mmCIF file of C-alpha atoms in Angstrom:
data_model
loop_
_atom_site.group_PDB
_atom_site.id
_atom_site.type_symbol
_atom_site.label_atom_id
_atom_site.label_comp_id
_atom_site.label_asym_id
_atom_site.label_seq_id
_atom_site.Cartn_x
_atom_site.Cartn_y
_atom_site.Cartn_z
ATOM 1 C CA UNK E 14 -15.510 -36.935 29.765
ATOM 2 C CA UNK E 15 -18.273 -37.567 26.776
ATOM 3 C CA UNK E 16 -19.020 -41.395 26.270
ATOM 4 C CA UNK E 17 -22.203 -40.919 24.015
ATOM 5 C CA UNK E 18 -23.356 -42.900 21.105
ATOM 6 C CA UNK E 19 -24.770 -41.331 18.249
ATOM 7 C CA UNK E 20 -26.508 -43.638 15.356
ATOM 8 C CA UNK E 21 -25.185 -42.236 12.302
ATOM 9 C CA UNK E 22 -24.454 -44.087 8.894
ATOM 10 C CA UNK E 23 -21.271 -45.335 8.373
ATOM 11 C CA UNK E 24 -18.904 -43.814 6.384
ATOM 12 C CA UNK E 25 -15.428 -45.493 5.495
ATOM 13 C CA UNK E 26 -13.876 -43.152 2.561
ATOM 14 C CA UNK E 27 -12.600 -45.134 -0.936
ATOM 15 C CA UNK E 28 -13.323 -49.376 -0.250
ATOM 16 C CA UNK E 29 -17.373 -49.200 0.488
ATOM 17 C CA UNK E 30 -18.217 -50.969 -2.239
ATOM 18 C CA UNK E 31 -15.386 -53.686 -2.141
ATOM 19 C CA UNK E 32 -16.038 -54.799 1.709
ATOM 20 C CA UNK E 33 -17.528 -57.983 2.774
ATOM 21 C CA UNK E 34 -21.418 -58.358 3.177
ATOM 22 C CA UNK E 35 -21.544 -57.795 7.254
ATOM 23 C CA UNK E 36 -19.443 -54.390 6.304
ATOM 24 C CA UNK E 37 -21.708 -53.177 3.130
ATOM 25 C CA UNK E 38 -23.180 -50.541 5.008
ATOM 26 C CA UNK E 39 -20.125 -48.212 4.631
ATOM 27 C CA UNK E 40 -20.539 -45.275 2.246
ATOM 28 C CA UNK E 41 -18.413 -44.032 -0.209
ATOM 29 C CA UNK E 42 -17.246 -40.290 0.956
ATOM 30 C CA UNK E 43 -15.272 -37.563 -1.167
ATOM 31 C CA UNK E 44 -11.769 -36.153 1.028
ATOM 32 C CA UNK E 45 -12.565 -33.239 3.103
ATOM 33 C CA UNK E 46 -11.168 -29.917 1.851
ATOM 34 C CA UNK E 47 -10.531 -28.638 5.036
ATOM 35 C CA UNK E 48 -7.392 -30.437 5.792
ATOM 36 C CA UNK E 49 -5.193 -33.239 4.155
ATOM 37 C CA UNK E 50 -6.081 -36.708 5.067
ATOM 38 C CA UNK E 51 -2.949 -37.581 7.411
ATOM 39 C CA UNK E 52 -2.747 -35.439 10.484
ATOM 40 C CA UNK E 53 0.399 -33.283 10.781
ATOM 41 C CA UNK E 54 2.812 -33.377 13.848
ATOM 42 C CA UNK E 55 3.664 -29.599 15.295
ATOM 43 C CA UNK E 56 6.078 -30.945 18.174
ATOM 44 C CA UNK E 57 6.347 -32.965 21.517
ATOM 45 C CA UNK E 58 3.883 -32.973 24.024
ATOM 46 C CA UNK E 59 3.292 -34.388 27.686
ATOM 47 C CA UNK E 60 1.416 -37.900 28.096
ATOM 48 C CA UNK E 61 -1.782 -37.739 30.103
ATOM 49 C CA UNK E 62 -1.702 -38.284 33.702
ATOM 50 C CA UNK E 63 -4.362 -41.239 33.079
ATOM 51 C CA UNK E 64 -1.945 -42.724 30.194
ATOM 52 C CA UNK E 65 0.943 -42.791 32.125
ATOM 53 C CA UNK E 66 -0.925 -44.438 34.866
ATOM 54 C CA UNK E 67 -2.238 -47.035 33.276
ATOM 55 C CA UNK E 68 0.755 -47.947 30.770
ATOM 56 C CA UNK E 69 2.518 -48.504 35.096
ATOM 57 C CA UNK E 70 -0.326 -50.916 35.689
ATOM 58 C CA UNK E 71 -0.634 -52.275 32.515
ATOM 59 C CA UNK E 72 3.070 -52.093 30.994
ATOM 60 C CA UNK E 73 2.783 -54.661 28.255
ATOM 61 C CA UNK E 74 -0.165 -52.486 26.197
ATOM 62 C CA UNK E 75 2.165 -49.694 26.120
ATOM 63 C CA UNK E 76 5.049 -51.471 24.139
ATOM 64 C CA UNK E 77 6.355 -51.361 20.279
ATOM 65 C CA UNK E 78 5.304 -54.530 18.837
ATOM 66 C CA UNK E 79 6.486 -54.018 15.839
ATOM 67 C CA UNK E 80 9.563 -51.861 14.237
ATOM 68 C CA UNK E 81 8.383 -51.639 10.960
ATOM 69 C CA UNK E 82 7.065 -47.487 11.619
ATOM 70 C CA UNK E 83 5.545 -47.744 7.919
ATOM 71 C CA UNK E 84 1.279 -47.090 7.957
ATOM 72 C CA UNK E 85 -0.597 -49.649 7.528
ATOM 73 C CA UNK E 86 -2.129 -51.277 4.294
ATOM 74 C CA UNK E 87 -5.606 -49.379 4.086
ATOM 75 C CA UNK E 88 -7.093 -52.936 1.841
ATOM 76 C CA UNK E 89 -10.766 -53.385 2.345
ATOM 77 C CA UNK E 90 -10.131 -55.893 4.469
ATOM 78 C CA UNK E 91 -8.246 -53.973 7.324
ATOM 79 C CA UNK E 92 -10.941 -51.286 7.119
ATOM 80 C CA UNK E 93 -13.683 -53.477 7.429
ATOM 81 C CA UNK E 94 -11.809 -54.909 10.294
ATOM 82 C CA UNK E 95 -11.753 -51.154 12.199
ATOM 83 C CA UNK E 96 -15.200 -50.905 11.030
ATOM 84 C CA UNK E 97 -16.355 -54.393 12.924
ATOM 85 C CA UNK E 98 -13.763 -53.983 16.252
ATOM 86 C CA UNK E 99 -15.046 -50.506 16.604
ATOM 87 C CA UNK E 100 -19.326 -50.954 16.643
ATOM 88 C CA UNK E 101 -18.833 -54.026 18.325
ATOM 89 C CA UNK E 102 -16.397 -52.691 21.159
ATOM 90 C CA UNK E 103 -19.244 -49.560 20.731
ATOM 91 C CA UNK E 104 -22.200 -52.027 21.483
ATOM 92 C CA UNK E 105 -20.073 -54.378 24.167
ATOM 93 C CA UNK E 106 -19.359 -51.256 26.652
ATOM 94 C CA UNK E 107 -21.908 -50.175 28.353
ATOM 95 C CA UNK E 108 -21.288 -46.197 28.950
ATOM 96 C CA UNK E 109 -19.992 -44.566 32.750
ATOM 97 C CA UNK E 110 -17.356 -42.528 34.134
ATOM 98 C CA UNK E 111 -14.862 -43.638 36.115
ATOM 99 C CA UNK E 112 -16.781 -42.180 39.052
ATOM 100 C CA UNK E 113 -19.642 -44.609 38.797
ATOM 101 C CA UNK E 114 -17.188 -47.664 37.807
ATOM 102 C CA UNK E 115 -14.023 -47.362 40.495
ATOM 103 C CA UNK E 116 -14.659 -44.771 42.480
ATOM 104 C CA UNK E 117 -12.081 -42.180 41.145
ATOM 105 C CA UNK E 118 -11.965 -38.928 39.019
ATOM 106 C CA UNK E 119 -9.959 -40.679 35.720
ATOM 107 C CA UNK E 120 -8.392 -44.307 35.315
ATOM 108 C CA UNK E 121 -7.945 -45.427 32.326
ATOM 109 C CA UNK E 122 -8.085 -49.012 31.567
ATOM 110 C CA UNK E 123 -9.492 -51.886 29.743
ATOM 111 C CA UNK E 124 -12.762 -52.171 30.346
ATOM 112 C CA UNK E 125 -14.789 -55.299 31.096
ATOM 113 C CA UNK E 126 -18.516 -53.981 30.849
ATOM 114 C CA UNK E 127 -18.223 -50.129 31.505
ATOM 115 C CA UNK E 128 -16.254 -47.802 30.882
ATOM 116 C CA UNK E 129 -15.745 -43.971 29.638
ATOM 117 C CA UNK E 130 -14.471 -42.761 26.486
ATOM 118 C CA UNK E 131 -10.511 -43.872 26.654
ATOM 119 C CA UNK E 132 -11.305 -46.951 28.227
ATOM 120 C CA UNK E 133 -13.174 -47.844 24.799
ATOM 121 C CA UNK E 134 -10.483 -46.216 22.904
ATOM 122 C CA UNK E 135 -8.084 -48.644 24.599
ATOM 123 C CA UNK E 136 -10.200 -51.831 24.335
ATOM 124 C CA UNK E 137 -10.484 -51.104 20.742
ATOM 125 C CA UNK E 138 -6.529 -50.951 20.296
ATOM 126 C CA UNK E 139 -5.940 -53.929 22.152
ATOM 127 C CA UNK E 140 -7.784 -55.978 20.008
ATOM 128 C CA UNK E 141 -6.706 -54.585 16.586
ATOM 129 C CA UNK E 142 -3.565 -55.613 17.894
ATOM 130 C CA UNK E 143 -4.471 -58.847 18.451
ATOM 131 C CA UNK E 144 -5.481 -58.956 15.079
ATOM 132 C CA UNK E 145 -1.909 -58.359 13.982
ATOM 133 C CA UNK E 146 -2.092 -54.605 13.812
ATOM 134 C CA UNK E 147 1.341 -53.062 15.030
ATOM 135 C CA UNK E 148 1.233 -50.965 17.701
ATOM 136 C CA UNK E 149 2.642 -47.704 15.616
ATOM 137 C CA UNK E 150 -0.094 -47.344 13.678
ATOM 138 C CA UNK E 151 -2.800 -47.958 16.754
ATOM 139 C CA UNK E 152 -2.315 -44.407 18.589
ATOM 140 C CA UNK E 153 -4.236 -42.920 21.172
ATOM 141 C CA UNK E 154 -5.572 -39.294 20.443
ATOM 142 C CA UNK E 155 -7.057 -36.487 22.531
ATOM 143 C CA UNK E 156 -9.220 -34.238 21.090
ATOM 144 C CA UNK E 157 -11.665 -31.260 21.578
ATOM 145 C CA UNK E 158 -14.981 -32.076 20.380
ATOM 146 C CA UNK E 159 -17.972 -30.281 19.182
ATOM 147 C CA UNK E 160 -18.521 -28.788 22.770
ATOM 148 C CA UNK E 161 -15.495 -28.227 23.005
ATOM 149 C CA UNK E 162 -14.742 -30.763 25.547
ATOM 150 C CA UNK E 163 -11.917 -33.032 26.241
ATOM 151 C CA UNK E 164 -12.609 -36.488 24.492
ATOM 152 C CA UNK E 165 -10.123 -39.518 23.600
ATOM 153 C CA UNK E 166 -10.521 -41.758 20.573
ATOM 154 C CA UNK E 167 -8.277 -44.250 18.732
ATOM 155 C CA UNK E 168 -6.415 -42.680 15.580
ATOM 156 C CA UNK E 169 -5.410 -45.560 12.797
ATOM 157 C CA UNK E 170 -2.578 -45.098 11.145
ATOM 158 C CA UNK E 171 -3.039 -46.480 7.498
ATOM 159 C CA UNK E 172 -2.147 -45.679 3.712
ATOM 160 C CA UNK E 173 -5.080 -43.851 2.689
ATOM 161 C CA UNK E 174 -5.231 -41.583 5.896
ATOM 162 C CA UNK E 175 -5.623 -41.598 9.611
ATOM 163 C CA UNK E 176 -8.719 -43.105 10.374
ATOM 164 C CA UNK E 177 -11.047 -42.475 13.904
ATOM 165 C CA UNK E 178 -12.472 -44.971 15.649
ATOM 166 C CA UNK E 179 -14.874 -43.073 18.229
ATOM 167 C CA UNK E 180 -17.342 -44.584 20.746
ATOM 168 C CA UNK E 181 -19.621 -42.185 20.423
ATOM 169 C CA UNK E 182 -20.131 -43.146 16.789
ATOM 170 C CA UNK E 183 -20.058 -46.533 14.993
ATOM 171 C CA UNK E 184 -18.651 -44.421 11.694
ATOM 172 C CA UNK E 185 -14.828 -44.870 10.831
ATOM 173 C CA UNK E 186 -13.847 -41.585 9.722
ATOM 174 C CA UNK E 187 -11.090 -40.204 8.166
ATOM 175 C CA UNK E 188 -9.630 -37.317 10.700
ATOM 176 C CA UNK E 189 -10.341 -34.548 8.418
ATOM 177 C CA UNK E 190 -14.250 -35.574 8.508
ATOM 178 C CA UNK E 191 -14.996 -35.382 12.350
ATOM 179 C CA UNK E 192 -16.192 -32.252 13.998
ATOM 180 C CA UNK E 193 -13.356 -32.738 16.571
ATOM 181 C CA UNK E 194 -10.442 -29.988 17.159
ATOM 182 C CA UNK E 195 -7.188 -32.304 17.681
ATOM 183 C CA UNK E 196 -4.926 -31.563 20.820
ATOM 184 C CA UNK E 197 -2.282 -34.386 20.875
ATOM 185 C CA UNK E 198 -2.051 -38.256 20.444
ATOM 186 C CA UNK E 199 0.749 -40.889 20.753
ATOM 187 C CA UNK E 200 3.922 -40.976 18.698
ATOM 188 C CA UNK E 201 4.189 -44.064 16.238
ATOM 189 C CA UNK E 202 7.539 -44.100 17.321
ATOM 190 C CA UNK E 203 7.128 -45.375 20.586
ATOM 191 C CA UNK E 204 3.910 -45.531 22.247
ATOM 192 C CA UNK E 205 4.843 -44.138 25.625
ATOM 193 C CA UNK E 206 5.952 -41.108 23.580
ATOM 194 C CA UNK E 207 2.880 -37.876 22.464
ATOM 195 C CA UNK E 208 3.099 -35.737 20.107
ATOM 196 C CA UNK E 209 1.310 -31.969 19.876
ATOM 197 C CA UNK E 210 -1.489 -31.958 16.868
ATOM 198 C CA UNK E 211 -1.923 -28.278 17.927
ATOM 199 C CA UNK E 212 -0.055 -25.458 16.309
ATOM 200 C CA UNK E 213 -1.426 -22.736 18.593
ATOM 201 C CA UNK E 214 -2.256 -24.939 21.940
ATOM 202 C CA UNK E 215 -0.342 -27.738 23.223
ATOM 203 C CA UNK E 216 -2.334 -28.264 26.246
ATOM 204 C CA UNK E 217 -5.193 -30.832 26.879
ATOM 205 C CA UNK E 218 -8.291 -29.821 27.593
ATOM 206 C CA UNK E 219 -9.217 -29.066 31.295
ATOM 207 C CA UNK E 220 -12.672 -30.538 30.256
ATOM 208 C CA UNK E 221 -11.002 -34.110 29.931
ATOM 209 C CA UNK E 222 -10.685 -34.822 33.925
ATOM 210 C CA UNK E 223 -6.953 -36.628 34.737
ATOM 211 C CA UNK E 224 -5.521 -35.312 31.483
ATOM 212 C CA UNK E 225 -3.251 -33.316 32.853
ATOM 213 C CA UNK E 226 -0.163 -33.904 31.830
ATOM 214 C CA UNK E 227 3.350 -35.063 33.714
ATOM 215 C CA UNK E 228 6.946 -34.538 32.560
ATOM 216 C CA UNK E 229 7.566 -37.986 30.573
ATOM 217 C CA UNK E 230 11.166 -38.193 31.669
ATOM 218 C CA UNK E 231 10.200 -38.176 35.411
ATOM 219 C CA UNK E 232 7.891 -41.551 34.808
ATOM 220 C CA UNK E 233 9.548 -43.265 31.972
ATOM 221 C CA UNK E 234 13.057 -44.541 30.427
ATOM 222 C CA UNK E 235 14.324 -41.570 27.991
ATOM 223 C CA UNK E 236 12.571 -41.663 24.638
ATOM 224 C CA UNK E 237 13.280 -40.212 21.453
ATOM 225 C CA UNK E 238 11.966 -37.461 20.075
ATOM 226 C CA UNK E 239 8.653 -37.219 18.403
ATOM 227 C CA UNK E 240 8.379 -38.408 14.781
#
């Protein structure tokens, strides 16, 4: 599991110019040519084994809070909000695996001082929830990244694209601009629910220790199908 930070400029694509002072840093980018801005949904695929654990232990972050499943408004003012909750969450955590913190292979959680790459991921939804963000549009993602190694980050779901909030940069980047080969995240449906982001491979990366994945039905209450 990667938790690196790399110190890279900022790039928010379409509202630089219009944020607020503290979020002026954020360059304008052009869309990426390589793939559309929203990420497209192949099928159905298992939670991770560290997800499902931690949604038993922690059952009220992995609820729909709202049932509006439209994206939300990208206004500069909800991207400079991702842009803020994700360097400060970034600069808050200090970096570990779950090894060095509890004592165990993968356990995904919120974080208090240290934590690995989902725990950030998770921090960072929680509190863009508080904000009033609904939970559909907050979804958890694993992804290969340039190593090809298993990595999570938080995919937002808004109007002008599906935006990454990583820990291992303080950019917000559109999907399509990341170096990162994308293996499955939550459905906006329900958030106990994953869909595959993989046409080819549906399976998580053996690189990501405790994402293997568990039959959903044998943990949780039916669901529906993915969006």
């Amino acid at each position: 599991m990667k938790y690196g930070s790399v110190a890279i400029s900022v790039a928010v694509w379409l509202f630089g110019a219009a944020l607020p002072a503290a979020a002026q840093q954020v360059a304008v980018v052009t869309p990426a040519t390589r793939a559309p801005e929203f990420m497209r949904v192949y099928g159905s695929s298992q939670p991770p084994y560290g997800f499902v654990a931690f949604c038993e232990r922690m059952p009220q972050e992995c609820i729909v809070t709202s049932s509006d499943d439209s994206r939300f408004q990208a206004t500069p003012q909800a991207l400079s909000e991702l842009d803020e909750i994700n360097r400060s969450v970034n600069h808050e955590i200090e970096p570990a695996t779950d090894m060095e913190v509890y004592g165990v292979a993968e356990y995904w959680t919120l974080p208090k001082t240290r934590g690995d790459c989902e725990d950030y991921a998770l921090l960072k939804r929680h509190r863009l929830i508080a904000h009033g963000w609904p939970s559909g549009v907050l979804l958890m993602t694993v992804v290969r990244d340039e190593k090809n190694e298993g990595h999570a980050v938080l995919t937002a779901r808004t109007t002008q694209g599906d935006f990454i909030l990583d820990n291992k940069v303080d950019v917000v980047r559109l999907w399509n601009q990341t170096p990162y080969h994308y293996v499955m995240r939550q459905s906006y449906m329900d958030p106990k629910v994953w869909v595959s982001l993989d046409p080819n491979d549906a399976s998580t990366p053996s690189a990501l220790s405790g994402v293997q994945s568990v039959d959903p039905a044998s943990l949780f209450d039916p669901m529906p199908n993915f969006p």
